[in-house]
PDB file of C-alpha atoms in Angstrom:
ATOM      1  CA  MET A   1       6.131   4.730   8.390  1.00  0.00           C
ATOM      2  CA  PHE A   2       9.458   2.642   8.716  1.00  0.00           C
ATOM      3  CA  THR A   3      10.882   0.709  10.911  1.00  0.00           C
ATOM      4  CA  ILE A   4      13.717  -1.735  11.204  1.00  0.00           C
ATOM      5  CA  GLY A   5      15.257  -3.989  14.257  1.00  0.00           C
ATOM      6  CA  PHE A   6      16.055  -7.483  15.202  1.00  0.00           C
ATOM      7  CA  ASP A   7      13.543  -9.998  14.919  1.00  0.00           C
ATOM      8  CA  GLU A   8      13.322 -13.376  17.151  1.00  0.00           C
ATOM      9  CA  SER A   9      15.303 -15.079  14.537  1.00  0.00           C
ATOM     10  CA  GLY A  10      18.564 -12.411  14.624  1.00  0.00           C
ATOM     11  CA  ASN A  11      17.736 -11.518  11.408  1.00  0.00           C
ATOM     12  CA  VAL A  12      17.167  -7.465  10.980  1.00  0.00           C
ATOM     13  CA  ALA A  13      13.798  -6.605   9.798  1.00  0.00           C
ATOM     14  CA  LEU A  14      12.742  -3.941   7.718  1.00  0.00           C
ATOM     15  CA  ALA A  15       8.911  -2.913   7.311  1.00  0.00           C
ATOM     16  CA  GLY A  16       7.126  -0.023   6.116  1.00  0.00           C
ATOM     17  CA  ARG A  17       8.544   2.510   3.178  1.00  0.00           C
ATOM     18  CA  LEU A  18      12.113   3.206   3.166  1.00  0.00           C
ATOM     19  CA  ASP A  19      12.528   6.663   1.430  1.00  0.00           C
ATOM     20  CA  ALA A  20      14.954   9.368   1.256  1.00  0.00           C
ATOM     21  CA  ALA A  21      13.317  10.457   4.646  1.00  0.00           C
ATOM     22  CA  LYS A  22      13.808   7.506   6.695  1.00  0.00           C
ATOM     23  CA  ALA A  23      17.235   6.186   4.895  1.00  0.00           C
ATOM     24  CA  PRO A  24      19.457   8.129   7.460  1.00  0.00           C
ATOM     25  CA  GLU A  25      17.903   6.141  10.067  1.00  0.00           C
ATOM     26  CA  ALA A  26      18.174   2.988   8.485  1.00  0.00           C
ATOM     27  CA  GLN A  27      21.739   3.535   7.760  1.00  0.00           C
ATOM     28  CA  ASP A  28      22.606   4.436  11.529  1.00  0.00           C
ATOM     29  CA  PHE A  29      21.192   1.010  12.433  1.00  0.00           C
ATOM     30  CA  LEU A  30      23.050  -1.059   9.595  1.00  0.00           C
ATOM     31  CA  ASP A  31      26.144   0.682  10.514  1.00  0.00           C
ATOM     32  CA  GLN A  32      26.099  -1.000  13.521  1.00  0.00           C
ATOM     33  CA  VAL A  33      25.757  -4.180  12.150  1.00  0.00           C
ATOM     34  CA  SER A  34      28.982  -6.725  11.729  1.00  0.00           C
ATOM     35  CA  GLY A  35      29.773 -10.139  10.029  1.00  0.00           C
ATOM     36  CA  SER A  36      26.753 -12.010   7.894  1.00  0.00           C
ATOM     37  CA  CYS A  37      23.053 -10.156   7.969  1.00  0.00           C
ATOM     38  CA  SER A  38      20.061 -11.328   6.463  1.00  0.00           C
ATOM     39  CA  LEU A  39      17.458  -8.946   6.248  1.00  0.00           C
ATOM     40  CA  ASP A  40      13.650  -9.671   6.126  1.00  0.00           C
ATOM     41  CA  LEU A  41      11.712  -7.901   3.727  1.00  0.00           C
ATOM     42  CA  ALA A  42       8.694  -9.176   4.378  1.00  0.00           C
ATOM     43  CA  ALA A  43       7.247  -6.182   5.650  1.00  0.00           C
ATOM     44  CA  LEU A  44       9.007  -3.886   3.311  1.00  0.00           C
ATOM     45  CA  GLU A  45       6.375  -2.348   1.173  1.00  0.00           C
ATOM     46  CA  TYR A  46       8.516   0.287  -0.558  1.00  0.00           C
ATOM     47  CA  ILE A  47      11.918   1.419  -1.398  1.00  0.00           C
ATOM     48  CA  SER A  48      13.732   4.299  -3.262  1.00  0.00           C
ATOM     49  CA  SER A  49      17.038   5.312  -4.885  1.00  0.00           C
ATOM     50  CA  ALA A  50      17.807   6.510  -1.192  1.00  0.00           C
ATOM     51  CA  GLY A  51      17.215   3.104   0.296  1.00  0.00           C
ATOM     52  CA  LEU A  52      18.916   1.124  -1.925  1.00  0.00           C
ATOM     53  CA  GLY A  53      21.981   3.214  -1.363  1.00  0.00           C
ATOM     54  CA  VAL A  54      22.024   2.097   2.464  1.00  0.00           C
ATOM     55  CA  LEU A  55      21.824  -1.778   1.290  1.00  0.00           C
ATOM     56  CA  LEU A  56      24.724  -0.749  -1.157  1.00  0.00           C
ATOM     57  CA  ARG A  57      26.656   1.066   1.112  1.00  0.00           C
ATOM     58  CA  THR A  58      26.044  -1.635   3.960  1.00  0.00           C
ATOM     59  CA  HIS A  59      26.848  -4.560   1.422  1.00  0.00           C
ATOM     60  CA  LYS A  60      30.429  -3.423   0.350  1.00  0.00           C
ATOM     61  CA  ARG A  61      31.135  -2.410   4.147  1.00  0.00           C
ATOM     62  CA  LEU A  62      30.573  -6.037   4.934  1.00  0.00           C
ATOM     63  CA  MET A  63      31.926  -7.825   2.147  1.00  0.00           C
ATOM     64  CA  GLY A  64      35.257  -6.215   2.746  1.00  0.00           C
ATOM     65  CA  GLY A  65      35.076  -8.301   6.047  1.00  0.00           C
ATOM     66  CA  GLY A  66      34.618 -11.578   3.582  1.00  0.00           C
ATOM     67  CA  GLU A  67      30.715 -11.306   4.615  1.00  0.00           C
ATOM     68  CA  GLY A  68      27.722  -9.129   3.123  1.00  0.00           C
ATOM     69  CA  LEU A  69      24.278  -8.987   3.291  1.00  0.00           C
ATOM     70  CA  LYS A  70      21.277 -10.985   1.844  1.00  0.00           C
ATOM     71  CA  MET A  71      17.629 -10.404   1.722  1.00  0.00           C
ATOM     72  CA  VAL A  72      15.282 -12.753   2.373  1.00  0.00           C
ATOM     73  CA  ASN A  73      11.307 -12.916   1.981  1.00  0.00           C
ATOM     74  CA  VAL A  74      11.660  -9.921  -0.947  1.00  0.00           C
ATOM     75  CA  SER A  75       8.165  -9.133  -2.603  1.00  0.00           C
ATOM     76  CA  ASN A  76       7.657  -8.981  -6.137  1.00  0.00           C
ATOM     77  CA  HIS A  77       7.420  -5.406  -5.923  1.00  0.00           C
ATOM     78  CA  ILE A  78      10.277  -4.991  -4.401  1.00  0.00           C
ATOM     79  CA  ASN A  79      12.565  -7.475  -6.478  1.00  0.00           C
ATOM     80  CA  ASP A  80      11.459  -5.488  -9.549  1.00  0.00           C
ATOM     81  CA  ILE A  81      13.386  -2.912  -8.135  1.00  0.00           C
ATOM     82  CA  PHE A  82      16.367  -4.642  -7.285  1.00  0.00           C
ATOM     83  CA  MET A  83      16.318  -6.047 -10.455  1.00  0.00           C
ATOM     84  CA  TYR A  84      16.035  -3.056 -12.398  1.00  0.00           C
ATOM     85  CA  SER A  85      18.906  -1.851 -10.364  1.00  0.00           C
ATOM     86  CA  GLY A  86      20.938  -4.734 -10.947  1.00  0.00           C
ATOM     87  CA  PHE A  87      20.809  -5.556  -7.447  1.00  0.00           C
ATOM     88  CA  ASP A  88      20.271  -9.329  -8.452  1.00  0.00           C
ATOM     89  CA  LYS A  89      23.962  -9.671  -9.217  1.00  0.00           C
ATOM     90  CA  LEU A  90      25.338  -8.245  -6.331  1.00  0.00           C
ATOM     91  CA  PHE A  91      22.966  -9.449  -3.279  1.00  0.00           C
ATOM     92  CA  ASP A  92      21.948 -12.694  -2.492  1.00  0.00           C
ATOM     93  CA  ILE A  93      17.973 -12.389  -3.142  1.00  0.00           C
ATOM     94  CA  GLU A  94      15.458 -14.479  -1.797  1.00  0.00           C
ATOM     95  CA  VAL A  95      12.073 -14.032  -3.149  1.00  0.00           C
ATOM     96  CA  ALA A  96       9.017 -14.770  -0.734  1.00  0.00           C
ATOM     97  CA  GLY A  97       7.808 -18.197  -1.334  1.00  0.00           C
ATOM     98  CA  ASN A  98      10.428 -18.700  -4.201  1.00  0.00           C
ATOM     99  CA  GLY A  99      13.656 -18.983  -3.042  1.00  0.00           C
ATOM    100  CA  SER A 100      16.847 -17.513  -4.246  1.00  0.00           C
ATOM    101  CA  ALA A 101      16.356 -14.875  -7.154  1.00  0.00           C
ATOM    102  CA  GLY A 102      19.859 -14.309  -7.776  1.00  0.00           C
TER     103      GLY A 102
ATOM    104  CA  MET B   1      -4.359  17.226  -7.652  1.00  0.00           C
ATOM    105  CA  LYS B   2      -2.205  20.022  -7.655  1.00  0.00           C
ATOM    106  CA  ARG B   3      -0.804  20.979  -4.697  1.00  0.00           C
ATOM    107  CA  LYS B   4       2.572  22.559  -3.395  1.00  0.00           C
ATOM    108  CA  PHE B   5       5.323  20.869  -1.098  1.00  0.00           C
ATOM    109  CA  SER B   6       8.174  22.612   0.840  1.00  0.00           C
ATOM    110  CA  ARG B   7      11.588  21.733   0.014  1.00  0.00           C
ATOM    111  CA  SER B   8      11.613  19.307   2.462  1.00  0.00           C
ATOM    112  CA  PHE B   9      12.207  15.198   2.419  1.00  0.00           C
ATOM    113  CA  ASP B  10       9.936  15.755   5.551  1.00  0.00           C
ATOM    114  CA  GLU B  11       7.240  16.611   3.212  1.00  0.00           C
ATOM    115  CA  LEU B  12       7.028  12.947   1.409  1.00  0.00           C
ATOM    116  CA  ALA B  13       4.884  11.642   3.791  1.00  0.00           C
ATOM    117  CA  ARG B  14       2.241  14.342   2.610  1.00  0.00           C
ATOM    118  CA  ILE B  15       3.186  13.760  -1.230  1.00  0.00           C
ATOM    119  CA  VAL B  16       2.359   9.999  -0.349  1.00  0.00           C
ATOM    120  CA  ALA B  17      -0.826  10.526   1.258  1.00  0.00           C
ATOM    121  CA  CYS B  18      -1.968  13.027  -1.302  1.00  0.00           C
ATOM    122  CA  THR B  19      -0.856  10.697  -4.128  1.00  0.00           C
ATOM    123  CA  GLU B  20      -2.823   7.923  -1.864  1.00  0.00           C
ATOM    124  CA  GLU B  21      -6.238  10.553  -2.164  1.00  0.00           C
ATOM    125  CA  PHE B  22      -5.568  11.060  -5.730  1.00  0.00           C
ATOM    126  CA  PHE B  23      -5.641   7.267  -6.572  1.00  0.00           C
ATOM    127  CA  SER B  24      -8.966   6.696  -4.495  1.00  0.00           C
ATOM    128  CA  ASP B  25     -10.793   9.589  -5.911  1.00  0.00           C
ATOM    129  CA  HIS B  26     -10.111   8.293  -9.738  1.00  0.00           C
ATOM    130  CA  GLY B  27     -10.362   4.825  -9.062  1.00  0.00           C
ATOM    131  CA  ILE B  28      -6.880   4.499 -10.985  1.00  0.00           C
ATOM    132  CA  ASP B  29      -5.086   0.908 -10.557  1.00  0.00           C
ATOM    133  CA  SER B  30      -3.489   0.708  -7.680  1.00  0.00           C
ATOM    134  CA  SER B  31      -0.693  -1.250  -9.335  1.00  0.00           C
ATOM    135  CA  LEU B  32       0.902   2.130 -10.638  1.00  0.00           C
ATOM    136  CA  ARG B  33       1.150   3.143  -7.199  1.00  0.00           C
ATOM    137  CA  HIS B  34       4.740   1.760  -6.852  1.00  0.00           C
ATOM    138  CA  VAL B  35       5.778   3.497 -10.036  1.00  0.00           C
ATOM    139  CA  VAL B  36       4.192   6.779  -9.105  1.00  0.00           C
ATOM    140  CA  ASP B  37       5.278   7.096  -5.700  1.00  0.00           C
ATOM    141  CA  LEU B  38       8.987   6.158  -6.681  1.00  0.00           C
ATOM    142  CA  CYS B  39       9.393   8.323  -9.486  1.00  0.00           C
ATOM    143  CA  VAL B  40       7.817  11.570  -7.619  1.00  0.00           C
ATOM    144  CA  GLU B  41      10.237  10.685  -4.868  1.00  0.00           C
ATOM    145  CA  GLU B  42      13.231  10.552  -6.970  1.00  0.00           C
ATOM    146  CA  LEU B  43      12.744  13.775  -9.012  1.00  0.00           C
ATOM    147  CA  PHE B  44      11.151  15.320  -5.864  1.00  0.00           C
ATOM    148  CA  VAL B  45      14.440  14.336  -3.712  1.00  0.00           C
ATOM    149  CA  ASN B  46      16.456  15.591  -7.240  1.00  0.00           C
ATOM    150  CA  MET B  47      15.310  18.998  -6.773  1.00  0.00           C
ATOM    151  CA  VAL B  48      15.523  19.388  -3.142  1.00  0.00           C
ATOM    152  CA  THR B  49      19.061  18.508  -3.520  1.00  0.00           C
ATOM    153  CA  TYR B  50      20.376  20.169  -6.058  1.00  0.00           C
ATOM    154  CA  ASP B  51      18.320  23.045  -6.743  1.00  0.00           C
ATOM    155  CA  THR B  52      19.261  24.841  -3.675  1.00  0.00           C
ATOM    156  CA  GLU B  53      19.346  28.204  -4.568  1.00  0.00           C
ATOM    157  CA  THR B  54      15.677  28.732  -4.086  1.00  0.00           C
ATOM    158  CA  ASP B  55      13.413  28.374  -1.200  1.00  0.00           C
ATOM    159  CA  ALA B  56       9.886  28.499  -3.627  1.00  0.00           C
ATOM    160  CA  ASP B  57       7.882  25.264  -3.163  1.00  0.00           C
ATOM    161  CA  ILE B  58       7.460  22.497  -5.654  1.00  0.00           C
ATOM    162  CA  LEU B  59       4.696  22.017  -7.412  1.00  0.00           C
ATOM    163  CA  ILE B  60       3.149  18.622  -8.088  1.00  0.00           C
ATOM    164  CA  GLU B  61       0.002  17.875 -10.203  1.00  0.00           C
ATOM    165  CA  MET B  62      -1.438  14.816 -11.101  1.00  0.00           C
ATOM    166  CA  ALA B  63      -4.424  13.848 -13.621  1.00  0.00           C
ATOM    167  CA  PRO B  64      -5.466  10.683 -15.024  1.00  0.00           C
ATOM    168  CA  HIS B  65      -4.398   9.630 -18.582  1.00  0.00           C
ATOM    169  CA  GLU B  66      -5.712   7.276 -20.985  1.00  0.00           C
ATOM    170  CA  ARG B  67      -2.725   5.039 -20.193  1.00  0.00           C
ATOM    171  CA  GLY B  68      -2.618   5.563 -16.239  1.00  0.00           C
ATOM    172  CA  VAL B  69      -1.542   8.896 -14.647  1.00  0.00           C
ATOM    173  CA  GLU B  70       0.192  11.762 -15.855  1.00  0.00           C
ATOM    174  CA  VAL B  71       2.431  13.802 -13.367  1.00  0.00           C
ATOM    175  CA  SER B  72       3.824  17.005 -13.622  1.00  0.00           C
ATOM    176  CA  MET B  73       6.377  18.840 -11.348  1.00  0.00           C
ATOM    177  CA  THR B  74       7.546  22.240 -11.753  1.00  0.00           C
ATOM    178  CA  ASP B  75      10.247  23.788  -9.739  1.00  0.00           C
ATOM    179  CA  TYR B  76      10.716  27.661  -9.880  1.00  0.00           C
ATOM    180  CA  ASP B  77      13.352  29.855 -10.249  1.00  0.00           C
ATOM    181  CA  VAL B  78      16.153  27.469 -10.628  1.00  0.00           C
ATOM    182  CA  GLU B  79      18.769  26.379 -13.254  1.00  0.00           C
ATOM    183  CA  ARG B  80      18.075  23.956 -16.374  1.00  0.00           C
ATOM    184  CA  PHE B  81      18.022  20.428 -15.374  1.00  0.00           C
ATOM    185  CA  ASP B  82      16.790  18.044 -17.670  1.00  0.00           C
ATOM    186  CA  PRO B  83      16.453  14.549 -16.131  1.00  0.00           C
ATOM    187  CA  ARG B  84      16.853  12.897 -19.493  1.00  0.00           C
ATOM    188  CA  SER B  85      20.071  13.574 -19.997  1.00  0.00           C
ATOM    189  CA  ARG B  86      21.310  11.867 -16.767  1.00  0.00           C
ATOM    190  CA  GLY B  87      20.326   8.342 -15.512  1.00  0.00           C
ATOM    191  CA  ASP B  88      23.484   6.555 -17.009  1.00  0.00           C
ATOM    192  CA  VAL B  89      24.246   3.509 -14.534  1.00  0.00           C
ATOM    193  CA  ASP B  90      26.198   0.481 -15.237  1.00  0.00           C
ATOM    194  CA  ILE B  91      24.031  -1.978 -13.484  1.00  0.00           C
ATOM    195  CA  ASP B  92      26.279  -4.886 -14.668  1.00  0.00           C
ATOM    196  CA  ALA B  93      29.355  -2.871 -12.810  1.00  0.00           C
ATOM    197  CA  PRO B  94      30.586  -5.282  -9.845  1.00  0.00           C
ATOM    198  CA  LEU B  95      30.152  -4.355  -6.705  1.00  0.00           C
ATOM    199  CA  GLU B  96      32.898  -2.388  -5.686  1.00  0.00           C
ATOM    200  CA  GLN B  97      32.550  -0.130  -9.062  1.00  0.00           C
ATOM    201  CA  ARG B  98      29.047   0.688  -7.860  1.00  0.00           C
ATOM    202  CA  THR B  99      27.860   3.841  -6.117  1.00  0.00           C
ATOM    203  CA  PRO B 100      24.393   5.122  -4.976  1.00  0.00           C
ATOM    204  CA  GLY B 101      24.589   8.051  -7.019  1.00  0.00           C
ATOM    205  CA  GLY B 102      22.673   8.460 -10.270  1.00  0.00           C
ATOM    206  CA  LEU B 103      20.242   4.956  -9.653  1.00  0.00           C
ATOM    207  CA  GLY B 104      17.148   7.375  -8.740  1.00  0.00           C
ATOM    208  CA  LEU B 105      16.798   9.354 -12.212  1.00  0.00           C
ATOM    209  CA  TYR B 106      18.157   5.980 -13.893  1.00  0.00           C
ATOM    210  CA  LEU B 107      14.960   4.034 -12.194  1.00  0.00           C
ATOM    211  CA  VAL B 108      12.812   6.781 -13.128  1.00  0.00           C
ATOM    212  CA  LEU B 109      13.806   6.678 -16.717  1.00  0.00           C
ATOM    213  CA  LYS B 110      13.574   2.761 -16.796  1.00  0.00           C
ATOM    214  CA  MET B 111      10.179   2.916 -15.119  1.00  0.00           C
ATOM    215  CA  VAL B 112       8.088   6.009 -16.974  1.00  0.00           C
ATOM    216  CA  ASP B 113       5.959   5.244 -20.387  1.00  0.00           C
ATOM    217  CA  SER B 114       7.382   8.921 -21.085  1.00  0.00           C
ATOM    218  CA  ILE B 115       8.836  11.660 -19.683  1.00  0.00           C
ATOM    219  CA  HIS B 116       9.155  15.352 -20.740  1.00  0.00           C
ATOM    220  CA  TYR B 117      11.109  18.540 -19.694  1.00  0.00           C
ATOM    221  CA  GLU B 118      10.232  22.142 -20.593  1.00  0.00           C
ATOM    222  CA  TYR B 119      12.462  25.325 -18.706  1.00  0.00           C
ATOM    223  CA  ARG B 120      10.693  28.470 -19.466  1.00  0.00           C
ATOM    224  CA  ASP B 121      11.694  31.588 -17.553  1.00  0.00           C
ATOM    225  CA  ARG B 122      13.702  29.829 -14.821  1.00  0.00           C
ATOM    226  CA  ASN B 123      10.993  27.051 -14.211  1.00  0.00           C
ATOM    227  CA  SER B 124      11.936  23.594 -14.804  1.00  0.00           C
ATOM    228  CA  ARG B 125       8.779  21.578 -15.634  1.00  0.00           C
ATOM    229  CA  ILE B 126       8.760  17.879 -15.619  1.00  0.00           C
ATOM    230  CA  THR B 127       5.822  15.835 -16.850  1.00  0.00           C
ATOM    231  CA  PHE B 128       5.686  11.597 -17.121  1.00  0.00           C
ATOM    232  CA  VAL B 129       3.309   9.254 -17.866  1.00  0.00           C
ATOM    233  CA  ALA B 130       3.132   6.090 -15.954  1.00  0.00           C
ATOM    234  CA  GLY B 131       0.868   3.646 -17.407  1.00  0.00           C
ATOM    235  CA  ARG B 132      -0.015  -0.224 -17.083  1.00  0.00           C
ATOM    236  CA  LYS B 133       2.316  -2.246 -18.617  1.00  0.00           C
TER     237      LYS B 133
END
């Protein structure tokens, strides 16, 4: 199961498993986002390279306008994937309970 | 666990369910689930995406291993593709030079304990071990 949508704070909340089957749904949603955007990943259980690709494409598009994606409430497991992928050098990442990680 | 899956990303949910059942049945450390799920998905997606000349199902086998779990994935009637020969991604490259391509196999090679490749009679078989760090 995977869901994506705006929460009451105006952040984009992702929940469940962002795999290759769900990546197009996430990309379609994020393609509609403009300006600065925070992704709340508190309920994101899993991400594969297909999901990482969605984040990377969206970040590059937004950075073209001087903005970008910020990831907040990132679990240790998801943060491990980000670090393996070098995303800690590309994104502003806040690990859950720990503040900024990169 | 020994099951076949059709060549569709829609099968990922069934693969995850089978993996969950395997871990439960064998009492395997659930902390290995993330690694196994990710590596199986990346290799499965790679087979479905690039081995398009066949419509044969993909066989996934899992067995307990002294260090964790051993997973084998077999793709039938395909060209040779050794995942160990790929996976070069410059994770230090600046944003403008980064692309999503290749990241899946890169992660697999980073996260598994060991990986073995066998190609025989046009059947491509990848075996990896995911173990406790």
